[in-house]
Amino acid sequence: MLMRKVVGPGAAAAAALAAVAVLGTAAPPASAPSIGGADRAARLIDKGALEAPIRYLADDLLEGRGPATRGDRLARLYLATVLEQLGYEPGGPGGSWEQPFEIIGVKAAMPDVWSFAAGPKKVELERWDDYIAASGVQRERAAIDGAELVFVGYGIQAPEYQWDDFKGADLKGKVLVMMNNDPDWDPNLFAGTRRLYYGRWTYKYESAARQGAAGAIIIHTTPSAGYPWQVVQTSFSGEKFSLPAAGEPELQVAAWATEASLRRLLAAAGHDLDKLVAAARSRDFRPVPLGITTSLVLANQVSHAQTANVAGLLRGGDPGLRDEVVIYSAHHDHFGIGTPDKTGDRIYHGAEDNASGCAQLLAIAKAFAALPERPRRSVLFLFVGVEEQGLLGSEHYAKHPTFPPGKIAANVNFDGGDIWGRTKDVTSVALGKSADLDRLVTTLAAAQGRKVAPDPFPDRGYFYRSDQFNFAKIGVPAVYLNSGTDFRGRPPGWGKETKERWELTQYHQPSDKLTPDWNFDGMIEDAQLGFRLGVALAQADAMPSWSPGDEFAAARARALAAVRGGR
């Protein structure tokens, strides 16, 4: 899972939105810190520097780069080899190119039918079409035995919003039915339509486990999840990986079910899902026992394997700042070989997600290596593993960083790339969280003739869905750059519609391949922006901060205090 401990957003959401408003009206600084030769180096980021790595990483020979597979090892070797060729030094522990870590694989055998008893009535949910279930334990058997279902609304405990869906109810051994979102009707309550971590499915399972529940069922709707049911089918079935358990609360079963199947199940017990959802839209909501019981046994195949993050370091040139670092990150994994699509293709190639992110990092690394002098701070290129199954590689790095968190100036993350052409804007998913980073991104984008736009899909919680989240949790200011949506030469709305269509037809599917219709012009601009941002961060006199009141500001203060106390 993404997170072992809840990060409470507090009042930061309103502060973040206010920061965006201020940013939009204030004049940006005229320039950003740079270094001689940066313009020439940036021109090395071209189509060839991006397309070649994507072609290799998404090739059939790498079999989808599933964690701990042959394709995973080939991808890691390739990334390390390119970094070495560019003149980087190993950035892993002990002078290694890799930071290895153990993962536990659990492949749960779901029964074809999951049966429920609503009094004398029996309701069956069919595997794949109606439900997907995964084991929450790293053992050969996960079981729910005659447990009662309880509807718990959003399943959120947020003291800073005076919100508690559980109200002290005894939910030990129950199966909790939960909505996949957070309250979104009031901008002063859970940031309105901007989803916080409380609205993520990972939080839901963690929250249920803290209550001592035996299982949890998340109600899937495309708007609340941010993706269609087929993404649940492909992403949440098959072998699931996690870091070794460390004594945190755990569920026996973590499940999803379609809205239609849950309506049918609840109706059998005399409940109306719409009325339950309406009741949950209140601080006064209390858990509702549903009068439905169920048992489920998952026979698990448990495996122990090892994968690794890949790290290459460019040592800084300033004796006073070289022990501080700017970290670029991108995940190198995808889903490997899995359920075939309609064409029979079983390889989840992961070309856009995230061979393109790896390619952008390699191109940026090439540009840094071409600078005539070293930047003041060090720069680390970190290719993390097992992102697709819970941000595991970045979580491991955050727990075992090669630089103290208080010495990490910032994280610049790439997850996906623009494959449709140049845009008039660039998306900063973290916009409003760090005024320092916002100013730099705005200034550098303006030099490209572009504006910085906030996340066009704020209801999907993208900030909590990629690797920058784990850096933020240890206090590191983070930027997650994504392609814009205002495409040059295209009508209004074309970009958003195109991205939504791609998500529906290719996201986390075998069809995410490198194809001749890819347009690299926008990806080039985005990578060049990322390069110039890293240069500015490496050259600046001071490290950036989170904005006051941001949910991660306290973690930053602790990280800085730790390194200052060690002086």
Short mmCIF file of N, CA, C and O in Angstrom, two decimals, residues 46 58 79 91 144 172-173 176 209 218 244 246 301 324 327 335 349 398 407 410 437:
data_model
loop_
_atom_site.label_atom_id
_atom_site.label_comp_id
_atom_site.label_asym_id
_atom_site.label_seq_id
_atom_site.Cartn_x
_atom_site.Cartn_y
_atom_site.Cartn_z
N ASP A 46 16.19 15.91 -27.68
CA ASP A 46 15.49 15.91 -28.96
C ASP A 46 14.73 14.59 -29.14
O ASP A 46 14.71 13.75 -28.24
N ALA A 58 9.91 -0.47 -24.05
CA ALA A 58 8.56 -0.95 -24.30
C ALA A 58 8.53 -2.11 -25.29
O ALA A 58 7.45 -2.56 -25.69
N LEU A 79 19.29 1.07 -17.96
CA LEU A 79 19.32 2.40 -17.37
C LEU A 79 20.67 2.69 -16.73
O LEU A 79 21.24 3.78 -16.91
N GLY A 91 25.00 5.85 -7.89
CA GLY A 91 24.34 6.63 -6.85
C GLY A 91 23.66 5.80 -5.79
O GLY A 91 23.00 6.34 -4.90
N ILE A 144 -12.32 -14.49 5.25
CA ILE A 144 -13.40 -13.82 5.95
C ILE A 144 -14.41 -14.91 6.31
O ILE A 144 -14.81 -15.69 5.45
N LYS A 172 -14.46 -4.46 14.46
CA LYS A 172 -13.52 -5.58 14.39
C LYS A 172 -14.19 -6.77 13.73
O LYS A 172 -15.30 -7.17 14.08
N GLY A 173 -13.49 -7.34 12.76
CA GLY A 173 -13.98 -8.52 12.07
C GLY A 173 -15.07 -8.26 11.04
O GLY A 173 -15.56 -9.21 10.42
N LEU A 176 -16.13 -3.74 5.63
CA LEU A 176 -16.57 -2.36 5.48
C LEU A 176 -16.81 -2.03 4.02
O LEU A 176 -15.94 -2.28 3.17
N ALA A 209 -8.25 -1.15 7.91
CA ALA A 209 -7.37 -2.01 8.71
C ALA A 209 -7.17 -1.45 10.11
O ALA A 209 -7.11 -2.20 11.09
N ILE A 218 -14.53 -1.48 -1.78
CA ILE A 218 -14.67 -0.14 -2.31
C ILE A 218 -15.67 -0.16 -3.46
O ILE A 218 -15.58 -1.01 -4.35
N PRO A 244 7.89 -6.00 2.59
CA PRO A 244 7.63 -6.93 3.70
C PRO A 244 6.85 -6.24 4.81
O PRO A 244 7.12 -5.09 5.18
N ALA A 246 5.54 -4.91 8.25
CA ALA A 246 6.34 -4.44 9.39
C ALA A 246 5.48 -4.23 10.62
O ALA A 246 5.75 -3.37 11.45
N GLN A 301 -0.68 -17.75 -3.45
CA GLN A 301 0.68 -18.15 -3.76
C GLN A 301 1.59 -17.01 -3.32
O GLN A 301 1.48 -15.89 -3.83
N GLU A 324 24.19 18.68 -0.85
CA GLU A 324 22.76 18.79 -1.10
C GLU A 324 22.48 18.29 -2.50
O GLU A 324 23.36 18.27 -3.36
N ILE A 327 16.82 15.60 -6.83
CA ILE A 327 16.55 14.23 -7.26
C ILE A 327 15.47 14.22 -8.33
O ILE A 327 14.35 14.70 -8.11
N PHE A 335 3.39 -3.66 -15.75
CA PHE A 335 2.61 -4.80 -15.26
C PHE A 335 3.06 -6.15 -15.80
O PHE A 335 2.47 -7.17 -15.46
N HIS A 349 3.01 -3.25 -22.25
CA HIS A 349 4.26 -2.66 -22.71
C HIS A 349 4.67 -1.42 -21.92
O HIS A 349 5.86 -1.17 -21.73
N ALA A 398 12.56 6.44 0.30
CA ALA A 398 12.22 7.43 1.33
C ALA A 398 12.57 6.91 2.73
O ALA A 398 12.93 7.69 3.61
N LYS A 407 18.74 17.39 3.28
CA LYS A 407 19.73 17.78 2.28
C LYS A 407 19.20 17.60 0.85
O LYS A 407 19.93 17.89 -0.11
N ALA A 410 14.97 19.19 -3.67
CA ALA A 410 13.65 19.01 -4.28
C ALA A 410 13.64 17.71 -5.07
O ALA A 410 14.69 17.16 -5.42
N LEU A 437 8.68 26.65 -5.68
CA LEU A 437 8.70 25.84 -6.91
C LEU A 437 7.76 26.41 -7.96
O LEU A 437 8.08 26.40 -9.16
#
